[in-house]
């Protein structure tokens, strides 16, 4: 009688899933100059409202950076981080989806304002993004900060409270 490899394979998959469900730091942040021309242009357009339409006038100390995040079979998502230094958090994060049929990327919702960002893989699609502290206000006066985890589902961000 021949034994099947399925129990061992199932056990390996369960271990991998448990290990990958932990928040992991982002891949290396890269200056905008190191992104592709198209990705750099998208980042500059997205940040024009904060820093002006001419990136050559942005001060060097801004330190705007981007990171490519594997998004399963769809390719990579692009996350741009720029300083916010506001009550909501120290960084503004702008997320773009994988490259589409028009050889561009779609903006995924409004930007986030939070502190450090982590990646939480799940399934075969885009990973969740998690913030150690994301600022929010219920009354537009008093700011609170808590961990927050976001998942892109059917064209919108869904918020979860991490364990």
Coordinates of C-alpha atoms in Angstrom, one line a residue:
X1 CA 0.0 0.0 0.0
X2 CA 1.4 3.4 -1.0
X3 CA 1.1 6.3 1.4
X4 CA -0.2 9.6 0.0
X5 CA 1.8 12.8 0.4
X6 CA -1.4 14.9 1.1
X7 CA -1.1 14.9 5.0
X8 CA 2.5 16.1 4.8
X9 CA 1.6 18.7 2.1
X10 CA -1.4 19.9 4.1
X11 CA 0.7 20.2 7.3
X12 CA 3.3 22.2 5.4
X13 CA 0.7 24.5 3.9
X14 CA -0.8 25.1 7.3
X15 CA 2.6 26.0 8.8
X16 CA 3.3 28.4 5.9
X17 CA -0.1 30.1 6.3
X18 CA 0.4 30.5 10.0
X19 CA 3.9 32.0 9.5
X20 CA 2.9 34.3 6.7
X21 CA -0.1 35.7 8.7
X22 CA 2.3 37.6 10.9
X23 CA 3.0 41.3 10.1
X24 CA 6.3 41.7 8.3
X25 CA 8.3 44.9 7.6
X26 CA 8.1 46.3 4.1
X27 CA 10.7 45.6 1.5
X28 CA 13.3 48.3 1.2
X29 CA 11.9 51.8 0.7
X30 CA 13.5 53.4 -2.3
X31 CA 13.8 57.1 -3.3
X32 CA 11.4 58.2 -6.1
X33 CA 14.4 58.5 -8.4
X34 CA 14.8 54.8 -8.2
X35 CA 11.3 54.0 -9.3
X36 CA 10.3 53.5 -13.0
X37 CA 9.4 56.7 -14.8
X38 CA 5.7 55.8 -14.8
X39 CA 5.6 55.0 -11.1
X40 CA 7.6 58.1 -10.2
X41 CA 5.1 60.2 -12.3
X42 CA 2.1 58.7 -10.5
X43 CA 3.7 59.3 -7.1
X44 CA 4.5 62.9 -8.0
X45 CA 1.0 63.5 -9.2
X46 CA -0.5 62.0 -6.1
X47 CA 1.6 64.2 -3.8
X48 CA 1.2 67.5 -5.8
X49 CA -1.6 68.6 -3.5
X50 CA 0.7 68.4 -0.5
X51 CA 4.0 69.6 -1.9
X52 CA 3.3 71.4 -5.2
X53 CA 3.0 70.4 -8.8
X54 CA 6.7 70.8 -9.6
X55 CA 8.8 68.1 -7.8
X56 CA 12.0 69.9 -8.6
X57 CA 10.9 72.5 -6.0
X58 CA 10.3 69.9 -3.3
X59 CA 12.9 70.2 -0.6
X60 CA 15.4 67.3 -0.4
X61 CA 14.6 66.6 3.3
X62 CA 11.1 65.5 2.4
X63 CA 12.4 62.0 1.8
X64 CA 9.5 60.7 -0.3
X65 CA 10.0 57.0 -0.9
X66 CA 8.2 54.1 -2.5
X67 CA 8.1 50.3 -2.1
X68 CA 6.9 47.5 -4.4
X69 CA 4.9 44.9 -2.6
X70 CA 4.1 41.4 -4.2
X71 CA 0.4 41.1 -4.8
X72 CA 0.2 37.4 -5.7
X73 CA -0.6 36.6 -9.3
X74 CA -1.6 40.2 -10.2
X75 CA 1.9 41.6 -9.9
X76 CA 3.1 44.2 -7.4
X77 CA 1.4 47.1 -5.7
X78 CA 3.2 50.4 -5.1
X79 CA 3.1 52.2 -1.8
X80 CA 4.4 55.7 -1.6
X81 CA 5.3 57.2 1.8
X82 CA 5.7 60.9 2.5
X83 CA 6.0 62.9 5.7
X84 CA 2.7 64.2 7.2
X85 CA 3.8 65.3 10.7
X86 CA 0.2 65.8 11.7
X87 CA -2.0 64.7 14.6
X88 CA -3.1 61.7 12.6
X89 CA 0.5 60.3 12.3
X90 CA 3.9 60.9 11.0
X91 CA 3.5 59.5 7.5
X92 CA 1.1 59.7 4.6
X93 CA 0.8 56.5 2.6
X94 CA -0.6 56.3 -1.0
X95 CA -1.4 52.9 -2.4
X96 CA -1.5 52.1 -6.2
X97 CA -2.7 48.7 -7.5
X98 CA -0.8 46.4 -9.9
X99 CA 0.0 47.6 -13.4
X100 CA -3.2 47.5 -15.5
X101 CA -4.0 47.0 -19.2
X102 CA -3.3 50.7 -19.8
X103 CA 0.3 50.2 -18.5
X104 CA -0.5 52.4 -15.5
X105 CA -1.7 51.8 -11.9
X106 CA -5.0 52.7 -10.3
X107 CA -5.0 54.7 -7.1
X108 CA -6.5 52.5 -4.3
X109 CA -8.6 54.9 -2.3
X110 CA -7.6 57.9 -0.3
X111 CA -4.2 58.1 1.4
X112 CA -3.6 56.8 4.9
X113 CA -2.1 58.9 7.8
X114 CA -0.3 56.8 10.3
X115 CA 3.0 55.8 11.8
X116 CA 4.9 52.6 10.8
X117 CA 3.5 50.3 8.1
X118 CA 3.7 46.5 8.0
X119 CA 2.7 43.9 5.4
X120 CA 0.4 41.0 6.4
X121 CA 0.2 38.3 3.6
X122 CA -3.0 36.5 3.2
X123 CA -4.1 34.1 0.4
X124 CA -2.9 34.5 -3.1
X125 CA -3.9 38.2 -3.6
X126 CA -2.6 41.5 -2.4
X127 CA -1.5 41.5 1.2
X128 CA -3.1 43.5 4.0
X129 CA -1.5 46.6 5.2
X130 CA -1.2 47.2 8.9
X131 CA -0.3 50.3 10.8
X132 CA 1.2 50.3 14.3
X133 CA -0.7 53.5 15.1
X134 CA -3.2 55.1 12.8
X135 CA -4.8 58.4 13.8
X136 CA -8.6 58.9 13.7
X137 CA -11.1 61.2 15.2
X138 CA -14.7 60.8 15.9
X139 CA -15.5 64.5 16.7
X140 CA -12.9 66.3 14.4
X141 CA -11.2 67.6 17.5
X142 CA -9.8 64.8 19.6
X143 CA -7.3 62.4 18.0
X144 CA -7.0 58.8 19.0
X145 CA -4.4 56.3 17.7
X146 CA -4.7 52.5 17.5
X147 CA -3.4 49.6 15.4
X148 CA -5.3 49.2 12.2
X149 CA -5.3 46.6 9.5
X150 CA -6.7 47.2 6.0
X151 CA -7.6 44.8 3.2
X152 CA -8.5 45.8 -0.4
X153 CA -11.8 44.0 -1.2
X154 CA -13.9 44.6 -4.4
X155 CA -12.6 48.1 -4.9
X156 CA -12.6 49.4 -1.4
X157 CA -10.6 49.2 1.8
X158 CA -12.0 47.2 4.7
X159 CA -10.7 48.0 8.2
X160 CA -9.9 45.3 10.8
X161 CA -8.6 45.6 14.3
X162 CA -5.4 43.5 14.5
X163 CA -5.0 41.0 17.4

